Amino acid sequence: MPAVRPDPAGLAGLTALKGSTGTQRAAGVVIAAFVLATAYLVVPGGLYIDDFRAQAYATGRGIWPFIVESNRTHLSPGARTVDWLQATYWPLAHGPAAVVTLVVAAALGVALWRLLELLVPDRRAALVGLSLGLFGTSIVPALAWYRQALTTLVALTCVLVAVDAALRVVRGGRLTWAAVCVGATALGLCFSERALVVAVVAAAGVLLYSTSGPRLQRLRRALVLLAPLAGVNLLFLAFYGSGEYDHASTGSPSAAGFVASTMRSVFVNTVPGLLGGPLVWRTAGPTYSFATTPAWFVVVSLVAVAAVLLLAFLVGRKRAPSDTRERPWRVFVLVLSYVLPVYVLVYVGRVSRADVRSVDDLRLYSDVSVLLAVFLAAALGAVLTGRSTAGTASTTSGATSARRTRRLARAGLVAALAVGVCFATSWSRFAVRWHTSTNTQYVDTLAKDLATNRAPIIPTPVPDSVVPAWVQPDFSSASLVALLHPDTETVRLDSTPRIVDRDGHLVTARLKAVATAINEREDFCGNGLLAGSKTVTVRFANPVPYYRGALLQMRLLVSDTTRVSATVTGDTGVSSPVVAHGSPELQRGPHMVAFPLPPNVRVSSLTLSRSRPDSGVCITGASVVVAEKVAR
C-alpha cells in the first residue's frame, strides 16, 4: 500500500478553503463579522463635528449649486448630495447615518475581497488579507465618524472596484471593464480627491501585468483604459482649480518633513494597526482618533511583518512560478503606486500645516492600511505556496513532515488568537470612549423642546463635543435650530427669548451688554436710517473685544415693512458681514434683533442697511451683548 502523504499546505483546517465554494463562504463570514463589528461601533454612537457642520451648510439651500460648493474645503458633490438629502428629510438623525455606514462597510468588504481574489492566488492568504484589511484599526475612526465613512471609505471602495476592473483589462479581460474602471473612478472623485490616484495605479498595472499578447493589442488596451482616466482627472482638476476649494496654500512642506511623517505613519501606526494596534488611544482633547501605540507593540509588529517579508523573499528566490504575476513584489509596486501619492496628498494638504505627530490621527490613513493588507496577503501567499511546493517535493519521512505541519498549525493558531485579542482590545477601547458621546441625546432633547417652543432662540455656542471652538468658533445653536425647527425665530427677539443649554434643553435667557454704541442724536432715534438714505453707521467709543458667542443687538423702530442687514468694522478697518440664518421681515413698529458677530473681530462700528429704501429705520439702541441663562 502506498504511503499517505501528510498535508504540506501549512495551517490545519484551512485546506478545505482551496475550493471556491468554501473560500467564498469564509470570505462572506469575515465580511459579515466586519459589518456586525461596525454596527457595534456605530449604532450606539452619534454625529460628530463635520457631520453637524455639513448639514448646517445645507439648511434652506437648493441642491444646486450647494453640492459643488465647498466652504474652502474639498470638492465632494457625492457627499454633499447625501448631506442635502439628510438635512432636508432626516435632519441630524443618527439612524440614517448608521445605515449608510453599514452599507459602506459591506460594499468595502466585497470590493476588497474581489481585488484579493485577483491578486493573491493562495486563498488562505487572501482570507488573512481580507481580515487584516477590514479589522485593521486604522479603519476604526473612519467607520465611527460618519463624515469620514461618507468620504474616505466610499472613495476607497470605488478605488478598489476601479483597480480590480483596470487589472482585468490589462490581463486580457473584456474591454468593458475599462468602462467600469472609469465609472468607479468618477464616482470616487465625487467623494474624495484621493480617487485621482486610480490613474497612477492603472498605469502601474499596465507596466506590471500587461506582459502577454501582441504589443499592439497591449498598447490598445492601455490606451482604452488610461486615456479616459486621464480625461476624468483633468476635468476634476480643472473644476477644482477654478473654485474656492482647499488649495493647500497655508502649509510649509519639505522633503525632510514628508519622509519623517511618512515613516512615523507607516512604522509606528499603520503596520502595528494591521496586527491589532494601537491598543491605546489618546484620551486628551476632543479628538478620538489619535493613536498612542506602545513602543513594545511597535517592535513586535515590525518584527512579525519583517519575518513574513523575509520568508516571502527567500521562497521567491528558491522557486520560479510558472506565472510570474503571482510574485508579491508586483503587488508591492502596485500598492506603492497608490500609497505614495496618497501620502503626498495628505502631507501637503494637512500634515505640513501641523506637527509631525498629526499622522497619529489614524482616520487620515485608513485607505493606506487596507492597501498594505493586500500586499501582506500577497507576501504570506508566497510563503504558504512555497511551503506547499517544498512539501510536495520533499523526501522527508511522513512522520517528521506531519509533526512539522502540526507545529506550524499550532503556531499559526496562537498568532491568529493573539492578533484577534489585540484587534478586540483596540476596537473596544475606542468604542467605549466613542459611546460616551452625548451628542445624540443633546439633539433629541433639543428637538423635543423645540416641538413645543414658541419663543425666539438666541444663538449661543454649542458644546465642544458637537463642534469645538477651534474647529469653527462661530458655529452656534442657531444652525441646529434651523435644521430641526426652521420656523423658530433666531434673529428677531420681540418676546422673552430662550437659549439652548449644555444638555440641549431650552431655558429662559437674557442679554448682558458688553459695550453700548454712541447715539448721534439726543432724541428717541439715537441713530437714524432715514428714507432715501442707503446706510447708517453707528460707532463705539472703543473697539469691543471679541467674546465667543457675542451678538450685535439693535433696538429698531421701523416706519414700514422691510428687512435689515448689518456689517461690522473692526479696529483694523476691515468690514465683515454679520451672518444670520435668516433676515426676518420687520413690520411697522418697534423690534429687537440680534446678529451673531464674526469671530476675532474687535468691533469699532456697525453699518445698517435695509431692503426697502423708502422705509425709515431708527436705531434706538445698539450694543454688543452676550446671552446668559436666567437663574431660577
XYZ file of C-alpha atoms in Angstrom:
632
model
C 0.000 0.000 0.000
C 1.457 3.420 -0.900
C 2.343 5.735 1.967
C -0.159 8.513 2.651
C 1.463 11.892 2.239
C 0.959 14.339 5.101
C -0.783 17.575 4.153
C 2.026 20.031 3.405
C -0.164 23.095 2.994
C 0.502 24.624 6.400
C -2.369 25.647 8.648
C -4.581 22.763 9.676
C -8.237 23.164 8.972
C -7.739 25.613 6.115
C -7.060 23.156 3.313
C -10.753 22.991 2.522
C -10.610 26.658 1.637
C -8.827 25.788 -1.584
C -12.241 25.054 -3.009
C -14.010 28.060 -4.468
C -17.254 27.497 -2.552
C -15.540 27.111 0.822
C -13.404 30.169 0.223
C -16.367 32.330 -0.741
C -18.272 31.214 2.316
C -15.327 32.001 4.570
C -14.967 35.433 2.969
C -18.680 36.018 3.479
C -18.300 35.160 7.174
C -15.409 37.632 7.540
C -17.366 40.405 5.800
C -20.478 39.681 7.884
C -18.389 39.796 11.067
C -16.960 43.123 9.923
C -20.421 44.579 9.337
C -21.518 43.395 12.799
C -18.401 44.950 14.351
C -19.212 48.172 12.507
C -22.746 48.094 13.900
C -21.361 47.611 17.416
C -19.149 50.631 16.872
C -21.548 52.955 15.066
C -25.103 52.352 16.281
C -24.589 53.445 19.932
C -22.525 56.455 18.793
C -23.643 59.725 17.282
C -22.901 62.520 14.843
C -19.669 64.431 15.348
C -18.225 67.829 14.298
C -18.311 67.852 10.462
C -21.497 65.781 10.459
C -23.266 68.756 12.078
C -21.451 71.369 10.030
C -22.150 69.670 6.701
C -25.899 69.547 7.308
C -25.878 73.087 8.672
C -24.376 74.326 5.389
C -27.281 72.691 3.536
C -30.004 74.324 5.644
C -32.585 76.032 3.488
C -30.492 75.609 0.333
C -31.433 74.183 -3.036
C -29.477 71.102 -4.052
C -27.703 73.074 -6.788
C -25.223 74.769 -6.508
C -24.831 73.549 -2.929
C -23.379 70.184 -3.947
C -20.442 71.750 -5.816
C -19.704 74.436 -3.240
C -17.063 73.862 -0.656
C -16.620 76.405 2.165
C -12.952 76.342 1.088
C -12.533 72.665 1.880
C -12.984 69.896 -0.693
C -14.898 69.294 -3.896
C -17.191 66.459 -2.865
C -20.538 66.559 -4.711
C -21.416 62.981 -3.789
C -21.026 63.541 -0.059
C -22.778 66.898 -0.323
C -25.720 65.275 -2.077
C -26.092 62.959 0.903
C -25.739 65.983 3.229
C -28.532 67.790 1.418
C -30.845 64.774 1.452
C -30.318 64.228 5.167
C -30.648 67.916 6.056
C -33.871 68.084 4.038
C -35.561 64.841 5.046
C -33.815 63.482 8.173
C -32.083 66.480 9.805
C -29.446 65.498 12.378
C -30.848 61.948 12.568
C -28.251 59.380 13.566
C -30.240 56.362 12.344
C -29.896 57.064 8.589
C -26.204 57.837 9.083
C -25.687 54.455 10.776
C -27.494 52.636 7.951
C -25.369 54.368 5.293
C -22.197 53.449 7.199
C -23.214 49.769 7.376
C -23.888 49.720 3.631
C -20.482 51.303 3.002
C -18.828 48.696 5.260
C -20.448 45.807 3.380
C -19.538 47.265 -0.012
C -15.956 47.841 1.124
C -15.640 44.224 2.231
C -16.930 42.860 -1.080
C -14.709 45.175 -3.146
C -11.624 44.250 -1.125
C -12.309 40.534 -1.475
C -12.684 40.791 -5.259
C -9.313 42.515 -5.521
C -7.659 39.954 -3.250
C -9.048 37.101 -5.338
C -7.438 38.664 -8.376
C -4.021 39.416 -6.857
C -3.473 36.648 -4.293
C -3.714 33.113 -5.735
C -3.462 31.423 -2.324
C -6.968 31.723 -0.904
C -5.827 31.176 2.665
C -3.571 34.204 2.398
C -6.353 36.153 0.678
C -8.642 35.494 3.653
C -5.927 36.692 6.025
C -5.557 39.848 3.914
C -9.322 40.386 3.990
C -9.345 40.093 7.786
C -6.388 42.423 8.278
C -7.722 44.954 5.790
C -11.189 45.132 7.339
C -10.283 44.848 11.007
C -7.015 46.803 10.890
C -7.632 49.540 13.420
C -6.715 52.440 11.168
C -10.209 51.977 9.763
C -11.978 52.264 13.127
C -12.134 56.089 13.437
C -13.180 56.403 9.799
C -16.071 53.995 10.382
C -17.201 55.660 13.583
C -17.056 59.216 12.281
C -19.834 59.349 9.704
C -18.244 62.129 7.669
C -15.104 60.029 7.201
C -17.081 56.956 6.179
C -19.001 59.082 3.697
C -15.860 60.475 2.091
C -12.717 58.383 2.610
C -14.327 54.942 2.803
C -16.786 55.448 -0.051
C -13.912 56.703 -2.200
C -11.767 53.741 -1.108
C -14.496 51.309 -2.130
C -14.665 52.969 -5.551
C -10.859 52.831 -5.816
C -10.833 49.080 -5.093
C -13.512 48.471 -7.722
C -11.657 50.643 -10.236
C -8.301 48.924 -9.650
C -9.909 45.492 -9.898
C -11.502 46.464 -13.217
C -8.269 48.008 -14.532
C -6.299 44.851 -13.794
C -8.908 42.733 -15.558
C -8.442 44.884 -18.655
C -4.653 44.720 -18.711
C -4.650 40.969 -18.001
C -6.707 40.274 -21.111
C -10.280 40.607 -19.882
C -13.153 42.258 -21.710
C -12.663 45.902 -22.616
C -15.996 46.728 -20.970
C -14.094 46.524 -17.682
C -12.449 49.813 -18.734
C -15.866 51.488 -18.515
C -16.321 50.043 -15.027
C -12.913 51.414 -14.021
C -13.624 54.910 -15.360
C -17.121 54.980 -13.856
C -15.896 53.863 -10.424
C -13.139 56.482 -10.555
C -15.581 59.250 -11.449
C -17.894 58.163 -8.638
C -14.977 58.040 -6.202
C -13.994 61.591 -7.138
C -17.483 62.685 -6.105
C -16.485 61.767 -2.553
C -12.719 62.354 -2.297
C -9.876 63.618 -4.454
C -7.893 60.515 -3.458
C -9.594 58.713 -6.337
C -7.293 60.717 -8.628
C -4.643 58.134 -7.792
C -6.525 55.385 -9.677
C -4.902 56.613 -12.886
C -1.450 56.124 -11.336
C -2.340 52.620 -10.147
C -3.801 51.723 -13.531
C -0.592 52.869 -15.256
C 1.425 50.763 -12.830
C -0.881 47.835 -13.564
C -0.186 48.188 -17.285
C 3.568 48.052 -16.698
C 3.382 45.169 -14.219
C 0.693 42.888 -15.586
C 0.329 43.572 -19.306
C 3.088 41.129 -20.318
C 1.422 38.744 -22.733
C -0.109 39.092 -26.181
C 0.885 41.151 -29.218
C 2.403 44.522 -28.409
C -0.166 46.416 -30.485
C -3.006 44.739 -28.643
C -1.457 45.571 -25.277
C -0.987 49.198 -26.327
C -4.613 49.387 -27.443
C -5.814 48.062 -24.105
C -3.619 50.535 -22.247
C -4.975 53.472 -24.262
C -8.597 52.364 -23.842
C -8.014 52.278 -20.084
C -5.681 55.214 -19.413
C -6.967 57.878 -21.821
C -10.468 58.138 -20.239
C -8.939 58.089 -16.746
C -6.680 60.997 -17.702
C -9.697 62.862 -19.072
C -11.721 62.353 -15.886
C -8.802 63.508 -13.746
C -8.164 66.605 -15.866
C -11.835 67.558 -15.754
C -11.888 67.186 -11.963
C -8.677 69.180 -11.510
C -9.889 71.959 -13.804
C -13.106 72.311 -11.809
C -11.208 72.111 -8.513
C -8.700 74.742 -9.583
C -11.390 77.164 -10.683
C -13.315 77.114 -7.412
C -12.771 78.270 -3.848
C -11.575 74.907 -2.607
C -8.703 73.978 -0.327
C -5.591 74.507 -2.445
C -3.165 73.618 0.381
C -1.631 77.094 0.258
C -1.041 77.521 4.000
C 1.313 74.605 4.687
C 5.116 74.505 4.778
C 6.016 71.238 3.038
C 9.579 69.930 2.917
C 11.225 66.692 1.812
C 12.522 66.024 5.324
C 9.094 66.628 6.823
C 7.463 64.296 4.315
C 9.934 61.485 4.997
C 9.682 61.881 8.786
C 5.887 61.970 8.852
C 5.536 59.075 6.400
C 7.963 56.867 8.317
C 6.142 57.590 11.557
C 2.774 56.849 9.995
C 3.834 53.579 8.371
C 6.030 52.054 11.057
C 4.539 53.466 14.278
C 0.851 53.472 13.367
C -0.226 51.660 10.192
C 1.795 48.441 10.373
C 1.040 47.912 14.093
C -2.595 48.709 13.292
C -2.701 45.792 10.862
C -1.791 43.460 13.716
C -4.205 44.880 16.278
C -2.593 48.129 17.420
C -2.623 50.766 18.753
C -4.110 49.142 21.910
C -4.178 52.638 23.473
C -5.956 55.752 22.154
C -5.135 59.299 23.135
C -7.539 60.457 25.833
C -6.677 64.169 25.989
C -8.686 66.563 23.853
C -11.932 66.129 21.921
C -10.439 64.165 19.005
C -10.875 60.423 19.445
C -8.856 59.112 16.523
C -5.244 59.628 17.672
C -3.215 56.502 18.401
C -0.753 56.053 21.261
C 0.837 52.753 20.284
C 3.163 51.314 22.979
C 6.783 51.027 21.853
C 6.933 47.294 22.606
C 3.959 46.628 20.349
C 5.541 48.644 17.548
C 8.684 46.493 17.798
C 6.774 43.191 17.895
C 4.637 44.205 14.913
C 7.588 45.278 12.811
C 9.492 42.072 13.610
C 6.488 39.910 12.701
C 5.896 41.686 9.394
C 9.620 41.668 8.588
C 9.694 37.900 9.192
C 6.854 37.295 6.725
C 8.504 39.526 4.116
C 11.866 37.817 4.587
C 10.314 34.377 4.183
C 8.492 35.553 1.059
C 11.787 36.831 -0.359
C 13.653 33.622 0.399
C 10.897 31.445 -1.025
C 10.787 33.638 -4.124
C 14.492 33.117 -4.721
C 14.187 29.343 -4.498
C 11.341 28.912 -6.910
C 10.265 30.329 -10.239
C 6.480 30.283 -10.526
C 5.057 29.487 -13.914
C 3.049 32.717 -13.771
C 5.395 35.490 -12.650
C 2.399 37.738 -11.950
C 1.975 35.822 -8.689
C 5.192 37.253 -7.296
C 4.492 39.573 -4.340
C 6.900 42.265 -5.498
C 4.469 43.098 -8.276
C 1.704 43.575 -5.738
C 4.071 45.686 -3.643
C 4.771 48.050 -6.550
C 1.066 48.205 -7.370
C 0.183 49.054 -3.761
C 3.029 51.565 -3.572
C 1.658 53.335 -6.642
C -1.418 54.156 -4.541
C 0.109 54.598 -1.100
C 2.882 57.008 -2.065
C 0.686 59.572 -3.886
C -1.845 59.447 -1.051
C 0.891 60.176 1.482
C 1.962 63.140 -0.653
C -1.621 64.436 -0.831
C -2.175 64.132 2.914
C 1.212 65.623 3.767
C 0.838 68.665 1.536
C -2.815 69.207 2.353
C -2.779 68.633 6.105
C 0.354 67.357 7.842
C 2.617 70.153 6.562
C 0.318 72.627 8.320
C 0.734 70.917 11.668
C 3.143 68.881 13.763
C 4.562 65.546 12.547
C 2.549 63.874 15.308
C -0.629 64.731 13.414
C -0.055 61.467 11.493
C -1.112 59.673 14.682
C -4.650 60.575 13.599
C -5.446 57.171 12.121
C -8.511 58.265 10.175
C -6.187 60.023 7.722
C -4.708 56.738 6.501
C -7.478 54.150 6.662
C -7.193 53.533 2.903
C -3.415 53.078 3.161
C -3.937 50.387 5.796
C -6.335 48.454 3.568
C -3.965 48.514 0.580
C -0.985 47.456 2.706
C -3.057 44.490 3.889
C -3.326 43.418 0.235
C 0.464 43.397 -0.054
C 0.897 41.466 3.196
C -1.580 38.890 1.895
C 0.454 38.515 -1.308
C 3.667 38.043 0.723
C 2.008 35.494 3.007
C 0.613 33.713 -0.022
C 4.104 33.351 -1.449
C 5.261 31.763 1.812
C 2.332 29.332 2.028
C 2.538 28.359 -1.619
C 6.301 27.913 -1.326
C 5.868 25.612 1.654
C 3.261 23.620 -0.216
C 5.585 23.162 -3.197
C 8.501 22.291 -0.973
C 6.400 19.807 0.985
C 5.242 18.044 -2.168
C 8.801 17.550 -3.402
C 10.273 16.696 -0.002
C 11.723 13.290 0.786
C 11.293 13.868 4.499
C 9.602 10.997 6.275
C 5.860 11.214 6.684
C 6.029 11.341 10.471
C 8.548 14.186 10.506
C 6.550 16.181 7.986
C 3.343 15.637 9.945
C 4.958 16.865 13.179
C 6.245 19.952 11.390
C 2.791 20.630 9.982
C 1.183 20.311 13.416
C 3.729 22.698 14.945
C 3.114 25.249 12.214
C -0.629 24.872 12.636
C -0.369 25.472 16.393
C 1.927 28.469 15.861
C -0.495 29.897 13.299
C -3.441 29.406 15.624
C -1.641 31.125 18.521
C -0.656 34.028 16.261
C -4.233 34.370 14.988
C -5.626 34.365 18.536
C -3.074 36.948 19.692
C -3.874 39.263 16.789
C -7.595 38.747 17.396
C -7.236 39.727 21.055
C -5.309 42.845 20.032
C -7.980 43.792 17.497
C -10.718 43.301 20.099
C -8.791 45.425 22.598
C -8.237 48.325 20.211
C -11.780 48.274 18.805
C -13.442 48.028 22.215
C -11.301 50.722 23.827
C -12.133 53.111 21.015
C -15.816 52.162 21.197
C -16.031 52.722 24.947
C -14.996 56.335 24.572
C -16.951 56.872 21.369
C -20.110 55.603 23.031
C -19.778 58.112 25.862
C -20.715 60.883 23.414
C -23.929 62.633 24.428
C -24.476 64.251 21.042
C -27.446 62.067 20.120
C -29.157 62.800 23.442
C -28.357 66.512 23.013
C -30.025 66.603 19.581
C -33.007 64.514 20.698
C -33.587 66.766 23.722
C -33.360 69.902 21.607
C -35.777 68.517 19.019
C -38.286 67.591 21.728
C -38.159 71.042 23.353
C -38.399 72.832 20.011
C -41.575 70.923 19.154
C -43.496 72.806 21.878
C -41.499 76.056 21.885
C -42.918 79.378 20.680
C -40.220 81.737 21.961
C -37.285 83.074 19.920
C -33.935 81.359 20.447
C -30.750 83.357 20.996
C -27.792 81.852 19.088
C -25.190 80.548 21.556
C -22.079 78.335 21.283
C -22.669 74.586 21.159
C -20.772 72.086 23.346
C -17.279 71.188 22.175
C -18.423 67.595 21.684
C -20.690 68.872 18.907
C -18.372 71.401 17.228
C -15.258 72.532 19.137
C -14.365 76.218 19.165
C -11.025 75.525 17.487
C -12.831 73.995 14.501
C -15.424 76.748 13.969
C -15.739 79.371 16.712
C -18.889 80.926 15.243
C -20.875 77.686 14.945
C -23.934 78.244 17.120
C -27.150 76.632 18.250
C -28.959 78.640 15.565
C -27.610 76.189 12.971
C -29.163 73.241 14.797
C -32.432 75.084 15.427
C -32.704 75.960 11.722
C -32.336 72.257 10.853
C -34.699 70.853 13.455
C -37.357 73.583 13.505
C -36.928 76.089 10.661
C -39.865 78.257 11.787
C -38.241 79.151 15.110
C -37.004 82.737 15.181
C -33.301 83.237 15.936
C -32.819 86.896 14.884
C -35.916 88.888 15.875
C -36.278 88.794 19.655
C -39.623 90.540 20.150
C -40.637 88.308 23.059
C -38.801 86.768 26.000
C -36.010 84.740 24.392
C -34.537 81.388 25.344
C -31.186 79.704 24.824
C -30.058 76.089 24.409
C -28.202 74.878 27.491
C -25.362 72.336 27.549
C -27.808 69.420 27.691
C -29.977 70.566 24.779
C -32.819 71.981 26.885
C -34.357 75.378 26.161
C -34.105 77.771 29.105
C -35.103 81.408 29.624
C -32.263 83.836 28.911
C -31.307 87.462 28.979
C -28.802 89.582 27.095
C -25.953 91.148 29.045
C -24.397 94.259 27.493
C -20.644 94.254 26.963
C -20.453 97.648 25.224
C -23.022 100.195 24.016
C -22.746 102.286 20.856
C -22.730 106.076 20.808
C -26.020 107.808 19.967
C -25.522 110.556 17.362
C -28.863 112.205 18.212
C -30.387 113.165 21.526
C -33.989 112.304 20.665
C -35.587 108.862 20.755
C -33.950 107.963 17.420
C -30.351 107.665 18.535
C -29.151 106.841 15.008
C -31.485 107.206 12.045
C -31.611 105.485 8.678
C -33.964 107.912 7.028
C -35.990 107.237 3.906
C -33.772 107.699 0.867
C -30.514 107.003 2.727
C -28.736 103.745 1.873
C -26.933 103.061 5.142
C -26.247 104.466 8.585
C -23.043 103.907 10.576
C -23.031 103.635 14.365
C -19.751 103.859 16.294
C -18.494 102.521 19.612
C -16.345 104.677 21.873
C -13.614 101.997 21.891
C -13.066 98.747 19.981
C -15.054 95.983 21.662
C -13.044 92.795 22.438
C -14.339 89.583 20.871
C -16.202 87.143 23.071
C -17.226 83.753 21.734
C -20.967 83.824 21.267
C -21.158 87.644 21.293
C -24.030 89.226 19.371
C -24.836 92.595 17.900
C -28.115 93.692 19.495
C -30.135 96.533 17.988
C -33.414 98.062 19.093
C -35.176 99.351 15.991
C -38.227 101.449 15.190
C -39.438 100.724 11.660
C -41.774 103.003 9.711
C -42.789 100.406 7.118
C -42.226 96.714 6.327
C -38.600 95.946 5.464
C -35.651 93.642 6.117
C -32.380 94.798 7.641
C -28.776 93.625 7.376
C -25.575 94.796 9.011
C -21.815 94.792 8.692
C -19.261 95.491 11.405
C -15.887 97.162 11.046
C -13.010 96.090 13.248
C -10.174 98.129 14.680
C -8.093 97.129 11.622
C -10.534 98.870 9.304
C -11.748 95.620 7.703
C -15.523 95.251 7.348
C -17.280 91.895 7.817
C -20.942 90.998 7.329
C -22.876 89.655 10.292
C -24.431 86.433 9.049
C -27.646 85.013 10.447
C -29.790 82.062 9.372
C -32.487 84.438 8.229
C -33.266 88.093 7.729
C -36.774 88.365 9.128
C -39.340 90.724 7.739
C -39.889 93.588 10.190
C -43.357 95.103 10.268
C -44.086 98.705 11.185
C -43.295 99.271 14.859
C -40.581 98.531 17.450
C -38.335 95.456 17.240
C -35.229 93.983 18.815
C -32.841 91.992 16.646
C -29.591 90.191 17.443
C -26.976 89.040 14.936
C -24.009 86.759 15.775
C -20.731 88.639 15.440
C -17.955 87.269 13.218
C -15.127 85.666 15.233
C -11.979 87.508 16.258
C -13.244 90.962 15.274
C -12.819 93.880 17.695
C -15.864 95.893 16.689
C -15.374 99.642 16.199
C -18.558 100.420 14.298
C -21.597 98.886 12.623
C -23.308 99.791 9.392
C -27.029 99.107 8.917
C -28.902 98.808 5.627
C -32.430 97.721 4.730
C -34.194 96.154 1.763
C -36.670 99.000 1.089
C -35.123 102.464 0.667
C -38.452 104.203 1.388
C -38.744 102.612 4.832
C -37.302 104.686 7.651
C -35.454 102.856 10.442
C -34.428 104.334 13.769
C -31.755 102.609 15.853
C -32.900 103.446 19.365
C -30.030 101.457 20.858
C -27.127 99.260 19.752
C -24.917 97.059 21.915
C -22.533 94.139 21.827
C -24.090 91.548 24.145
C -23.680 88.004 25.389
C -26.534 85.682 26.329
C -26.790 84.129 29.763
C -29.205 81.813 31.462
C -31.708 83.409 33.834
C -31.269 81.930 37.285
C -34.450 80.470 38.728
